[in-house]
Amino acid sequence: MEQLLNQLNSKQREAVEFCDGPSLIIAGAGSGKTRVLTYKIAYLLEQGLPPYYILALTFTNKAAREMKSRIADLVGEKKARQLWMGTFHSIFSRILRNEAEKIGFTSNFTIFDSSDSTNLIRLIIKEMQLDDKIYKPGGVHNQISRAKNGLVTPGMYAQNKEIIEYDRASKRPRLSEIYQRYQNRLKAANSMDFDDLLMYTNILLRDNPDVLENYRNRFQFVLVDEYQDTNFAQHLIVKQLAGLHHRVCVVGDDAQSIYSFRGANIDNILKFKSTFPQTQIFKLEQNYRSTKNIVNAANSLIKKNKEQIFKDVFSENEEGDKIEVLSAFSDFEEGLIVANKIARMRYEGHAGFSDFAILYRTNAQSRIFEESLRKKNIPYIIYGGLSFYQRKEIKDIISYFRLIVNPGDEEAFRRIVNYPARGIGDVTVGKISESARLHNVSLWQVLSSPLQYNLDVNSGTAKRLALFHELIDGFIAANEIQDACELAQTVLKSTGIVKEAYEDLTPEGMSRAQNIQELLNAINVFVSERQEQGDENIRLADFLSEVSLLTDQDMGDDADNERVTLMTVHSAKGLEFNHVFVVGMEEGLFPSDMAKFEPRGLEEERRLFYVAITRAKKTCTITFAKSRFRNGTTNITRESQFLKDIDSRFLLMEQNTLPLSGRGTPDGFWESLRRTPVNRPVNTSLPLSEEAEQLKEGNVIEHERFGRGVVTAIEQSGGDKRAFVEFDSAGQKQLLLKFAKFKIVE
């Protein structure tokens, strides 16, 4: 035991040893949060608490796997395997399967992912003959998701005057009806979406005191990671489960609460002591990740927030470089500056490409950096890109699997009833759907008994439907005796999917075939690994449960390591890199225009910037552009107000960076650019501007896009005058002067 605790610092040890009541561990960036949570579970096990009495909740499968692996190293794999450890959704889907009948489901319910839910909502909007430009399926899904995370059922939604008034003002007065229909369809299909897993768990515990008592007795100690990211539904589940014994430990950092758009509520951690009055608070303030300058700069920034649990994070690492702030004349030059600096740092500092990360506020910013990196032959990866299981051919096959496991799954039925093409069109599916709606049954039930449900189709269509039913019915029978890998091979062969994929010799077709083969590899590994571990859960339903619970945060784990990583700051949370570039630090972009006029929104944006800076271990570079091309025009920008929040002692401002007051802009230059239409028609007879007439070799110019440069030569060819310019960042460019937009500065 002592050997275990000696591996912790004094503050970490205090947090680990306290097990007599509720505790809140505020873990600053890089302070060893995962280590403390891992050692606390190991400590509880060493104290004699059986592993199956411990519930540990995380937000990603990756975090759960990492913690379980570390615990296995400390106390042995047998104990670690018996822990109730996983994501909120995976743990509560497990509980709901055990208790499904109490909430009106069967234990084989399937789980809709985000795109499945959006597709169903799109269908409902179409059936209701609503304008999908007003009732945008994605927006409607987000609104329903927010309602569920707030535990607002369809009935409660329809009776809430404030919500109804909001929907009317948004010109979506029938949204409550869509929500009700959506929930009815999920229930009829014996399906839940991700938000239902939390909502139904709350309903289960609320309406079944015996069930609540059972799980309270089972989970003698509840631990939660990243508590600042919990929503109302998650917080209430924790409150219910720990409400009697109060043996609960939550870990998080309010300074890194950045997911309010997903329903995360910072009050859950700020007011945790109000929920559990006897809470002991422990602060982990030593940062093991970053240099002193990075930590001190981040501290000076976050101290500007009013809503927080104050802590004084410190580092005993080297002093390190100051945070460099670089300005660019345009977003284009910003990309070049970053690419050039990465190339230089890699050469001078012997760093690998994987040591670098470029963090931006919005996904749309990535394009310019991708182009700039390509020009320098720098490999990169977009973290959080389209995941394997979201590719069309994979989703089609997964839909077959879902229908086999749960024939009531409407979304799966619709996706594959005519894939590969078998002559069952939209009109026929519409008739099946209408019959199912009239009789309040699933589409599969109509297909199973078409005469009973008066399905009006001709004999040819009836035969095709019967063949499809026979095909799926055969898979359902095989599912009783075959493991996931055997059945997957049966499905791919019997449906003709493999034949179709391998007959397409186009690059796209070959890529699809490779993806299908990789899916089979994944299923094979799934079965083999479970068999080796003695786990008998190797059926198709078990594989689907694992796949359906993958989260966005788990994407990109297997990417090629030797690449520069590009990602949004939101995606970067929990990661670290030796060298970090935080780009686009401009008003309206970071902080976002949508948040900066609302105090809570502005504080979350500041926390987001704090997260970005604290990803860096050795160096952090901040960049901003003085102009940015948006919506077809070049817009003049100014540096983010957050740069003024950082103590200047920890910043290194380049000499040509504008002062933070905004002074130093060449008189009238940027205003003239603002007035210049970008998409003007080409006019070959345009007269030369006064600047162009005066331009000569040796002049220093500031170009709207390329930035600062020296004119190396001027040529006259026919009626055209050209300048050759060596730009600081963009290299040599040739400018046709009657179109060039620049200012002579020397």
XYZ file of C-alpha atoms in Angstrom:
746
model
C 0.000 0.000 0.000
C 2.722 2.470 1.021
C 4.658 1.603 -2.120
C 1.575 2.579 -4.127
C 1.087 5.913 -2.366
C 4.772 6.859 -2.499
C 4.433 7.333 -6.241
C 2.199 10.372 -5.678
C 2.975 13.934 -4.620
C 1.516 15.160 -1.329
C -1.622 16.738 -2.842
C -2.305 13.725 -5.045
C -1.856 11.434 -2.070
C -4.327 13.400 0.076
C -6.936 13.145 -2.676
C -6.370 9.404 -3.097
C -6.489 8.547 0.615
C -9.745 10.387 1.376
C -12.547 7.850 0.980
C -14.935 8.697 3.839
C -17.352 10.961 1.985
C -17.894 13.072 -1.095
C -14.798 14.648 -2.637
C -14.125 17.065 -5.442
C -10.674 16.946 -7.021
C -9.890 20.105 -8.988
C -7.136 18.996 -11.336
C -5.291 21.762 -13.148
C -3.998 21.197 -16.670
C -1.198 18.620 -16.757
C -1.491 17.880 -13.024
C -1.837 14.087 -13.274
C -5.637 13.809 -13.137
C -5.780 10.346 -14.694
C -3.009 9.170 -12.372
C -4.959 10.251 -9.288
C -8.212 8.653 -10.463
C -6.384 5.438 -11.340
C -4.527 5.270 -8.035
C -7.679 6.052 -6.065
C -9.442 3.057 -7.606
C -6.369 0.899 -6.945
C -6.307 2.220 -3.357
C -9.972 1.283 -2.846
C -9.278 -2.216 -4.168
C -6.245 -2.586 -1.891
C -8.436 -1.469 1.016
C -10.633 -4.509 0.353
C -13.539 -3.049 -1.630
C -14.610 -5.658 -4.225
C -14.136 -4.356 -7.785
C -17.761 -4.983 -8.770
C -18.826 -2.453 -6.099
C -16.948 0.356 -7.882
C -18.542 2.445 -10.646
C -16.108 4.595 -12.663
C -17.538 6.828 -15.379
C -15.554 8.450 -18.187
C -16.412 10.428 -21.326
C -14.485 8.407 -23.899
C -13.804 4.741 -24.475
C -10.150 5.649 -24.862
C -10.013 7.103 -21.335
C -11.747 4.036 -19.902
C -9.338 1.654 -21.656
C -6.319 3.639 -20.521
C -7.467 3.732 -16.893
C -8.383 0.069 -16.822
C -4.989 -0.825 -18.269
C -3.181 1.244 -15.630
C -5.273 -0.277 -12.845
C -4.497 -3.761 -14.157
C -0.788 -2.927 -13.919
C -1.252 -1.888 -10.292
C -3.613 -4.525 -8.884
C -3.849 -7.239 -11.532
C -5.995 -7.798 -14.605
C -8.572 -9.995 -12.850
C -9.652 -7.217 -10.487
C -9.541 -4.570 -13.202
C -11.808 -6.631 -15.456
C -14.528 -6.794 -12.781
C -14.818 -3.017 -12.413
C -17.917 -1.257 -13.683
C -15.842 1.149 -15.768
C -16.736 2.843 -19.037
C -18.424 5.832 -20.621
C -21.730 7.115 -19.284
C -23.455 5.760 -22.377
C -21.852 2.308 -22.328
C -22.488 1.734 -18.609
C -26.080 2.912 -18.717
C -26.889 1.044 -21.916
C -25.744 -2.049 -20.007
C -28.047 -1.215 -17.108
C -30.962 -0.449 -19.428
C -30.572 -3.802 -21.179
C -30.833 -5.492 -17.791
C -33.925 -3.483 -16.854
C -35.431 -2.865 -20.318
C -38.886 -4.301 -19.590
C -39.432 -1.825 -16.753
C -39.327 1.066 -19.249
C -41.243 -0.622 -22.068
C -38.352 -1.983 -24.183
C -36.878 -5.392 -24.851
C -33.260 -6.103 -23.998
C -32.187 -6.290 -27.647
C -32.959 -2.627 -28.387
C -30.621 -0.959 -30.876
C -28.929 2.410 -30.509
C -29.290 5.172 -33.109
C -26.185 7.238 -33.754
C -26.410 10.926 -34.643
C -26.823 10.432 -38.386
C -29.500 7.747 -37.871
C -31.447 10.162 -35.676
C -31.114 13.006 -38.170
C -32.287 10.750 -41.012
C -35.377 9.700 -39.064
C -36.169 13.316 -38.215
C -35.723 14.267 -41.881
C -38.251 11.565 -42.818
C -40.762 12.785 -40.220
C -40.410 16.373 -41.465
C -41.097 15.147 -45.000
C -44.133 13.123 -43.880
C -45.514 16.173 -42.086
C -44.982 18.183 -45.298
C -42.928 20.815 -43.498
C -40.290 23.021 -45.096
C -36.911 21.432 -44.347
C -35.244 24.798 -44.918
C -37.011 26.040 -41.803
C -37.219 22.728 -39.979
C -33.623 21.786 -40.713
C -33.187 18.138 -39.596
C -29.831 18.792 -37.905
C -31.163 21.807 -36.019
C -34.332 19.961 -34.970
C -32.205 17.044 -33.743
C -30.031 19.419 -31.689
C -33.115 20.958 -30.096
C -34.525 17.521 -29.206
C -31.116 16.496 -27.863
C -30.984 19.560 -25.600
C -34.465 18.755 -24.338
C -33.522 15.165 -23.504
C -30.306 16.233 -21.764
C -32.484 18.500 -19.632
C -34.830 15.511 -19.000
C -37.660 17.221 -20.864
C -39.925 14.525 -22.328
C -42.173 15.187 -25.365
C -45.155 15.717 -23.067
C -43.270 18.179 -20.876
C -41.947 19.923 -23.980
C -45.444 20.487 -25.379
C -46.631 21.981 -22.056
C -43.675 24.318 -21.510
C -44.864 27.801 -22.507
C -41.334 29.221 -22.691
C -40.139 26.493 -25.069
C -43.246 26.726 -27.229
C -42.868 30.504 -27.462
C -39.215 30.080 -28.444
C -40.189 27.624 -31.192
C -42.852 30.021 -32.481
C -40.326 32.859 -32.560
C -37.977 30.539 -34.468
C -40.808 29.844 -36.946
C -40.856 26.176 -35.943
C -44.169 25.916 -34.035
C -44.606 22.189 -34.775
C -41.284 21.129 -33.301
C -42.983 19.609 -30.257
C -45.056 17.415 -32.586
C -41.889 16.299 -34.416
C -40.323 15.424 -31.055
C -43.374 13.336 -30.090
C -43.450 11.514 -33.432
C -39.698 10.924 -33.306
C -39.945 9.401 -29.855
C -42.919 7.257 -30.885
C -40.994 5.932 -33.879
C -37.958 5.101 -31.775
C -40.161 3.253 -29.300
C -41.987 1.354 -32.075
C -38.611 0.318 -33.506
C -37.389 -0.817 -30.064
C -34.583 1.726 -30.405
C -32.980 4.523 -28.422
C -30.710 7.369 -29.410
C -27.656 8.391 -27.378
C -29.605 10.947 -25.356
C -32.251 8.339 -24.493
C -29.608 6.248 -22.726
C -29.322 8.989 -20.105
C -32.966 10.088 -20.092
C -34.336 6.558 -19.686
C -31.777 5.775 -16.972
C -33.088 8.739 -15.001
C -36.675 7.639 -15.600
C -35.773 4.076 -14.578
C -34.188 5.202 -11.296
C -36.914 7.775 -10.615
C -39.896 5.491 -11.152
C -38.506 2.241 -9.724
C -37.342 2.659 -6.101
C -36.360 -0.998 -5.903
C -34.091 -0.628 -8.938
C -32.541 2.523 -7.491
C -31.909 0.780 -4.173
C -30.356 -2.186 -5.980
C -27.837 -0.042 -7.872
C -27.117 2.136 -4.851
C -26.180 -1.010 -2.954
C -24.198 -2.343 -5.888
C -22.177 0.823 -6.496
C -20.608 1.408 -3.104
C -18.217 3.978 -4.551
C -18.889 6.221 -7.562
C -16.081 8.005 -9.405
C -16.511 10.397 -12.329
C -13.857 11.786 -14.660
C -14.111 15.208 -16.386
C -17.003 16.322 -14.200
C -16.978 19.802 -15.714
C -18.309 18.211 -18.914
C -21.396 16.598 -17.364
C -24.887 17.707 -18.345
C -27.979 17.871 -16.151
C -29.013 14.265 -16.866
C -25.551 12.886 -16.002
C -25.318 14.984 -12.842
C -28.724 13.775 -11.678
C -27.805 10.107 -12.221
C -24.669 10.566 -10.098
C -26.722 12.368 -7.460
C -29.274 9.530 -7.341
C -26.720 6.723 -7.194
C -24.605 8.380 -4.481
C -27.479 10.091 -2.709
C -27.591 7.618 0.184
C -23.984 6.634 0.966
C -22.309 9.830 -0.382
C -19.210 7.859 -1.371
C -18.589 9.797 -4.545
C -15.436 11.304 -6.001
C -15.561 13.596 -9.023
C -12.499 14.885 -10.836
C -12.298 17.807 -13.216
C -11.192 21.332 -13.934
C -13.720 24.128 -14.182
C -11.114 26.095 -16.185
C -11.490 23.493 -18.933
C -15.291 23.484 -19.160
C -15.780 24.130 -22.901
C -18.725 21.986 -24.017
C -21.839 23.994 -23.164
C -22.968 23.562 -26.792
C -23.240 19.826 -26.039
C -25.252 20.495 -22.901
C -22.361 20.526 -20.396
C -23.182 22.624 -17.345
C -20.260 24.207 -15.514
C -22.503 24.672 -12.450
C -22.314 20.915 -11.850
C -18.699 21.299 -10.737
C -18.871 24.882 -9.415
C -21.816 23.995 -7.131
C -20.936 20.380 -6.389
C -20.611 21.233 -2.709
C -24.231 22.410 -2.717
C -25.289 18.961 -3.924
C -23.084 17.173 -1.380
C -22.534 19.642 1.528
C -19.871 17.506 3.244
C -17.627 17.582 0.167
C -13.873 17.794 0.708
C -12.112 19.774 -2.023
C -8.606 18.837 -3.156
C -6.606 20.958 -5.597
C -3.929 19.484 -7.840
C -1.913 22.526 -8.827
C 1.455 21.231 -10.040
C 1.630 21.110 -13.823
C 3.981 18.355 -15.025
C 3.407 19.062 -18.713
C 4.451 22.585 -19.588
C 7.263 25.077 -19.058
C 6.969 27.807 -16.444
C 6.336 30.505 -19.031
C 3.438 28.591 -20.610
C 1.862 27.832 -17.228
C 2.259 31.423 -15.987
C 0.809 32.846 -19.196
C -2.206 30.512 -18.970
C -2.700 31.427 -15.303
C -2.716 35.146 -16.058
C -5.327 34.548 -18.760
C -7.782 32.406 -16.804
C -7.676 34.645 -13.733
C -9.764 37.127 -15.729
C -12.761 34.795 -15.394
C -15.115 35.510 -12.504
C -16.894 32.140 -12.349
C -14.260 29.663 -11.213
C -12.769 27.700 -8.353
C -9.525 29.590 -7.853
C -6.269 27.699 -7.887
C -2.635 28.594 -8.421
C -1.186 26.214 -10.983
C 2.620 26.090 -11.032
C 5.397 24.262 -12.849
C 8.806 23.114 -11.708
C 9.910 22.442 -15.280
C 12.385 24.687 -17.092
C 11.604 28.372 -17.664
C 11.150 27.822 -21.383
C 10.546 30.272 -24.212
C 8.021 33.049 -23.946
C 4.810 32.649 -25.929
C 5.493 34.190 -29.327
C 2.753 36.315 -30.878
C 2.955 36.662 -34.667
C 0.775 38.808 -36.903
C 0.092 38.228 -40.575
C -1.222 40.653 -43.172
C -3.811 38.086 -44.271
C -5.153 34.662 -43.426
C -3.204 33.371 -46.432
C 0.076 34.703 -45.034
C -0.823 33.332 -41.610
C -0.830 29.843 -43.116
C 2.562 30.434 -44.729
C 4.062 31.840 -41.515
C 2.983 28.760 -39.552
C 4.181 26.283 -42.203
C 7.525 28.068 -42.538
C 8.052 28.130 -38.794
C 7.244 24.420 -38.450
C 9.779 23.621 -41.170
C 12.412 25.808 -39.494
C 11.765 24.476 -35.979
C 11.865 20.904 -37.213
C 15.234 21.505 -38.878
C 16.806 23.553 -36.073
C 15.335 21.656 -33.135
C 15.400 18.132 -34.579
C 11.683 17.764 -33.850
C 9.377 15.245 -35.512
C 6.251 16.285 -37.386
C 4.152 14.662 -34.675
C 5.557 17.164 -32.168
C 3.504 19.940 -33.802
C -0.183 20.801 -33.579
C -2.141 23.630 -35.197
C -5.252 24.511 -33.201
C -8.075 26.615 -34.601
C -11.483 27.781 -33.412
C -13.510 26.543 -36.405
C -13.107 23.677 -38.861
C -13.364 26.063 -41.801
C -9.938 27.496 -40.926
C -8.119 24.291 -41.787
C -8.071 24.768 -45.571
C -5.427 27.483 -45.672
C -3.120 25.605 -43.304
C -3.543 22.412 -45.314
C -2.547 24.235 -48.493
C 0.438 25.890 -46.806
C 1.677 22.609 -45.359
C 1.330 20.900 -48.730
C 3.463 23.592 -50.341
C 6.225 22.842 -47.839
C 5.769 19.064 -48.301
C 4.830 18.773 -44.637
C 2.584 15.769 -43.913
C -0.449 16.415 -41.748
C -3.614 14.801 -40.443
C -6.987 16.339 -39.681
C -7.850 14.986 -36.253
C -11.509 14.031 -35.934
C -12.094 13.556 -39.662
C -14.635 11.126 -41.042
C -14.346 7.995 -38.938
C -14.222 4.499 -40.349
C -17.684 3.594 -39.132
C -19.230 6.684 -40.720
C -18.203 5.744 -44.271
C -21.183 4.861 -46.443
C -20.263 1.287 -47.316
C -19.574 0.511 -43.663
C -22.826 2.071 -42.461
C -24.720 0.011 -45.058
C -23.231 -3.254 -43.773
C -23.696 -2.227 -40.143
C -27.375 -1.588 -40.974
C -27.699 -5.223 -42.071
C -26.238 -6.265 -38.738
C -28.628 -3.990 -36.844
C -31.679 -5.338 -38.649
C -30.593 -8.904 -37.918
C -30.208 -8.180 -34.195
C -33.334 -6.019 -33.991
C -35.794 -6.437 -36.904
C -37.783 -3.488 -35.561
C -34.976 -1.051 -36.392
C -36.690 1.255 -38.915
C -33.640 3.271 -39.931
C -31.625 0.123 -40.683
C -34.538 -1.339 -42.658
C -34.832 1.745 -44.862
C -31.098 1.910 -45.489
C -30.643 -1.628 -46.806
C -34.031 -2.769 -48.144
C -32.776 -1.855 -51.629
C -29.025 -2.275 -51.088
C -27.641 -3.826 -53.157
C -30.393 -2.843 -55.614
C -33.197 -5.420 -55.669
C -36.041 -3.445 -57.255
C -37.670 -2.178 -54.068
C -38.124 1.549 -54.624
C -39.163 4.529 -52.511
C -42.838 4.144 -53.474
C -42.920 0.599 -52.107
C -41.091 1.605 -48.932
C -43.554 4.455 -48.550
C -46.473 1.988 -48.711
C -44.825 -0.250 -46.095
C -44.244 2.795 -43.912
C -47.829 4.015 -44.232
C -49.189 0.576 -43.368
C -46.882 0.383 -40.358
C -48.014 3.815 -39.178
C -51.710 3.007 -39.558
C -51.383 -0.222 -37.559
C -48.762 1.136 -35.132
C -46.294 -1.671 -35.869
C -42.743 -1.842 -37.227
C -41.862 -2.011 -40.925
C -40.549 -5.530 -40.398
C -43.888 -6.686 -38.991
C -45.660 -5.423 -42.121
C -43.105 -7.223 -44.296
C -43.595 -10.417 -42.272
C -47.408 -10.366 -42.685
C -48.255 -8.203 -45.732
C -51.785 -9.592 -46.117
C -52.642 -9.046 -42.464
C -51.621 -5.367 -42.738
C -53.230 -4.829 -46.172
C -50.001 -3.982 -47.965
C -51.047 -2.808 -51.424
C -48.307 -3.933 -53.852
C -48.360 -5.834 -57.132
C -47.307 -9.476 -57.428
C -43.814 -8.687 -58.719
C -43.071 -6.336 -55.849
C -44.598 -8.795 -53.364
C -42.200 -11.473 -54.602
C -39.175 -9.187 -54.241
C -40.249 -8.256 -50.716
C -40.710 -11.928 -49.846
C -37.177 -12.733 -51.066
C -35.744 -9.899 -48.979
C -37.695 -11.115 -45.935
C -36.428 -14.655 -46.507
C -32.837 -13.378 -46.764
C -32.972 -11.448 -43.479
C -34.918 -14.214 -41.751
C -32.136 -16.631 -42.668
C -29.562 -14.268 -41.127
C -31.685 -13.995 -37.970
C -31.672 -17.788 -37.683
C -27.914 -17.925 -38.287
C -27.424 -15.318 -35.568
C -28.502 -17.916 -33.027
C -25.565 -20.206 -33.809
C -22.824 -18.145 -35.470
C -20.400 -15.724 -33.886
C -20.087 -12.173 -35.210
C -17.282 -12.976 -37.639
C -18.961 -16.029 -39.150
C -22.261 -14.208 -39.569
C -20.609 -11.116 -41.069
C -19.007 -13.277 -43.746
C -22.355 -14.964 -44.409
C -24.074 -11.574 -44.819
C -21.460 -10.124 -47.140
C -21.438 -13.195 -49.347
C -25.188 -13.849 -49.452
C -26.199 -10.251 -50.177
C -23.731 -9.822 -53.034
C -22.058 -6.851 -51.364
C -18.591 -8.376 -51.719
C -19.173 -9.255 -55.391
C -20.390 -5.747 -56.162
C -17.458 -4.112 -54.357
C -14.753 -6.194 -56.014
C -16.235 -5.802 -59.516
C -15.837 -2.017 -59.311
C -12.258 -1.404 -60.441
C -12.358 2.388 -60.116
C -10.168 3.928 -57.378
C -13.325 4.656 -55.380
C -14.537 1.084 -55.803
C -11.184 -0.343 -54.747
C -11.215 1.898 -51.683
C -14.684 0.622 -50.759
C -13.510 -2.969 -51.134
C -10.546 -2.266 -48.834
C -12.867 -0.725 -46.254
C -15.139 -3.761 -46.339
C -12.160 -6.047 -45.860
C -11.018 -3.903 -42.956
C -14.454 -4.236 -41.346
C -14.120 -8.005 -41.515
C -10.651 -7.686 -39.975
C -12.095 -5.598 -37.139
C -14.832 -8.146 -36.430
C -12.320 -10.981 -36.550
C -10.079 -9.204 -34.033
C -13.111 -8.464 -31.846
C -14.070 -12.152 -31.713
C -10.507 -13.440 -31.332
C -9.570 -11.064 -28.527
C -12.723 -11.793 -26.563
C -12.233 -15.504 -26.978
C -8.656 -15.212 -25.692
C -9.936 -13.303 -22.641
C -12.551 -15.883 -21.920
C -15.405 -13.530 -22.771
C -18.276 -15.424 -24.388
C -20.016 -12.274 -25.643
C -18.948 -12.621 -29.284
C -22.287 -12.368 -31.058
C -23.248 -9.694 -33.547
C -25.171 -7.778 -30.870
C -22.022 -7.551 -28.759
C -20.013 -6.177 -31.660
C -22.746 -3.637 -32.458
C -22.830 -2.455 -28.862
C -19.113 -1.723 -29.009
C -19.309 0.033 -32.378
C -22.394 2.111 -31.569
C -20.798 3.608 -28.475
C -17.721 4.987 -30.218
C -17.448 8.739 -29.618
C -15.959 11.625 -31.545
C -13.113 11.894 -29.078
C -11.958 8.369 -29.980
C -11.359 9.197 -33.650
C -7.867 9.329 -35.044
C -6.163 7.055 -32.510
C -4.536 4.944 -35.206
C -3.304 7.791 -37.376
C 0.211 7.897 -38.761
C 2.284 9.419 -35.968
C 4.685 11.362 -38.163
C 2.323 14.105 -39.196
C 1.488 17.579 -38.031
C -1.896 17.480 -36.319
C -4.594 19.963 -37.309
C -7.685 20.210 -35.146
C -10.190 22.458 -33.448
C -9.385 23.495 -29.892
C -12.438 21.546 -28.733
C -10.954 18.361 -30.212
C -7.568 19.052 -28.583
C -8.804 18.849 -25.009
C -6.970 16.077 -23.164
C -4.092 15.994 -25.658
C -0.579 17.459 -25.500
C 2.147 18.368 -27.989
C 5.677 19.717 -27.704
C 4.942 22.639 -30.003
C 1.506 24.230 -30.372
C 0.270 26.941 -32.735
C -2.960 28.666 -31.712
C -4.116 30.426 -34.868
C -6.791 32.900 -35.880
C -6.725 34.858 -32.604
C -9.000 37.616 -33.859
C -12.130 39.340 -32.630
C -15.228 37.640 -33.990
C -13.342 34.417 -34.552
C -11.757 33.763 -31.163
C -13.732 34.826 -29.169
C -16.564 33.862 -31.449
C -19.052 36.535 -32.466
C -21.824 34.323 -31.098
C -20.420 34.322 -27.572
C -18.543 37.526 -26.929
C -21.526 39.696 -25.951
C -22.787 37.300 -23.286
C -20.716 37.132 -20.055
C -20.949 33.350 -19.634
C -20.249 32.807 -23.299
C -17.189 35.057 -23.205
C -15.841 33.244 -20.137
C -16.222 29.892 -21.901
C -14.340 31.263 -24.902
C -11.565 32.353 -22.540
C -11.509 28.847 -21.028
C -11.236 27.482 -24.564
C -8.180 29.661 -25.180
C -6.767 28.444 -21.852
C -7.209 24.844 -23.030
C -5.400 25.676 -26.270
C -2.362 27.198 -24.538
C -2.073 24.403 -21.979
C -1.798 21.736 -24.700
C 1.787 22.945 -25.235
C 4.725 21.329 -23.469
C 7.732 23.289 -24.792
C 6.610 26.141 -27.039
C 3.377 27.937 -27.822
C 2.965 30.324 -30.735
C -0.115 32.515 -31.210
C -0.967 33.976 -34.613
C -3.579 36.346 -35.970
C -4.280 37.931 -39.337
C -4.966 41.596 -39.988
C -7.372 40.672 -42.798
C -9.387 37.554 -43.488
C -11.202 36.485 -46.627
C -14.834 35.717 -45.793
C -18.015 35.453 -47.821
C -16.347 36.653 -50.998
C -14.717 39.750 -49.505
C -11.564 40.653 -47.624
C -12.465 41.843 -44.138
C -10.193 43.886 -41.925
C -9.719 42.177 -38.553
C -8.185 43.037 -35.210
C -6.394 40.918 -32.689
C -8.372 39.060 -30.017
C -9.102 40.834 -26.761
C -7.787 37.701 -25.020
C -4.230 38.621 -25.981
C -4.544 41.603 -23.633
C -5.557 39.218 -20.820
C -2.142 37.537 -20.820
C 0.544 39.178 -18.706
C 2.974 40.774 -21.195
C 5.946 39.417 -19.196
C 5.226 35.994 -20.672
C 4.785 37.146 -24.285
C 7.271 37.801 -27.060
C 5.801 40.211 -29.585
C 7.531 40.201 -32.966
C 8.812 43.604 -34.113
C 6.390 43.919 -37.007
C 3.398 42.802 -34.928
C 0.887 45.581 -34.453
C 0.707 46.893 -30.885
C -2.301 45.469 -29.089
C -3.897 48.912 -29.161
C -4.206 48.482 -32.936
C -1.950 51.461 -33.823
C 0.465 51.308 -36.702
C -1.837 50.493 -39.622
C -0.704 52.351 -42.779
C -3.044 55.322 -43.247
C -6.025 54.482 -45.427
C -4.487 51.244 -46.722
C -6.754 48.711 -45.010
C -9.795 50.933 -45.469
C -9.101 51.065 -49.203
C -8.919 47.272 -49.249
C -12.208 47.045 -47.413
C -13.855 49.086 -50.164
C -12.260 47.092 -53.002
C -14.645 44.476 -54.409
C -12.964 41.072 -54.537
C -15.084 39.459 -57.222
C -14.944 42.295 -59.725
C -15.014 41.437 -63.443
C -11.637 41.315 -65.145
C -10.963 44.487 -67.123
C -7.775 44.322 -69.165
C -7.832 48.061 -69.810
C -7.655 49.047 -66.144
C -5.344 52.022 -65.624
C -2.397 51.664 -63.256
C -2.910 53.023 -59.786
C -0.712 55.820 -58.512
C 1.156 53.260 -56.394
C 1.778 51.043 -59.413
C 2.986 53.960 -61.536
C 5.513 54.948 -58.848
C 6.726 51.428 -58.048
C 10.389 50.744 -58.699
C 12.997 48.094 -57.983
C 14.059 48.082 -54.318
C 10.725 49.326 -52.959
C 9.288 47.555 -49.894
C 5.571 46.896 -50.271
C 2.771 45.480 -48.137
C 0.492 43.274 -50.190
C -3.071 42.475 -49.143
C -2.538 38.723 -49.291
C 1.177 37.997 -49.344
C 2.261 40.566 -46.752
C 5.587 42.379 -46.733
C 8.055 42.035 -49.624
C 10.879 43.663 -51.614
C 10.535 44.450 -55.326
C 13.424 42.689 -57.100
C 12.526 43.587 -60.693
C 9.962 45.349 -62.872
C 9.194 44.353 -66.446
C 7.069 45.897 -69.194
C 5.588 43.439 -71.692
C 3.242 44.875 -74.290
C 0.655 46.873 -72.397
C 1.263 45.054 -69.112
C 3.606 46.040 -66.320
C 4.798 43.316 -63.941
C 6.687 43.392 -60.657
C 8.742 40.542 -59.237
C 8.590 40.583 -55.444
C 10.390 38.535 -52.805
C 7.907 38.263 -49.931
C 8.942 37.475 -46.361
C 6.584 34.513 -46.061
C 5.258 33.738 -49.520
C 8.576 33.724 -51.369
C 8.925 35.130 -54.889
C 5.758 36.226 -56.646
C 5.029 37.910 -59.943
C 2.414 40.702 -59.763
C 0.493 42.125 -62.692
C 0.385 45.700 -61.458
C -2.959 46.780 -62.906
C -4.637 44.199 -60.640
C -2.210 44.119 -57.708
C -3.383 45.493 -54.337
C -0.486 46.766 -52.318
C 0.959 49.753 -50.486
C 4.497 51.108 -50.907
C 5.995 51.468 -47.408
C 9.641 52.176 -48.263
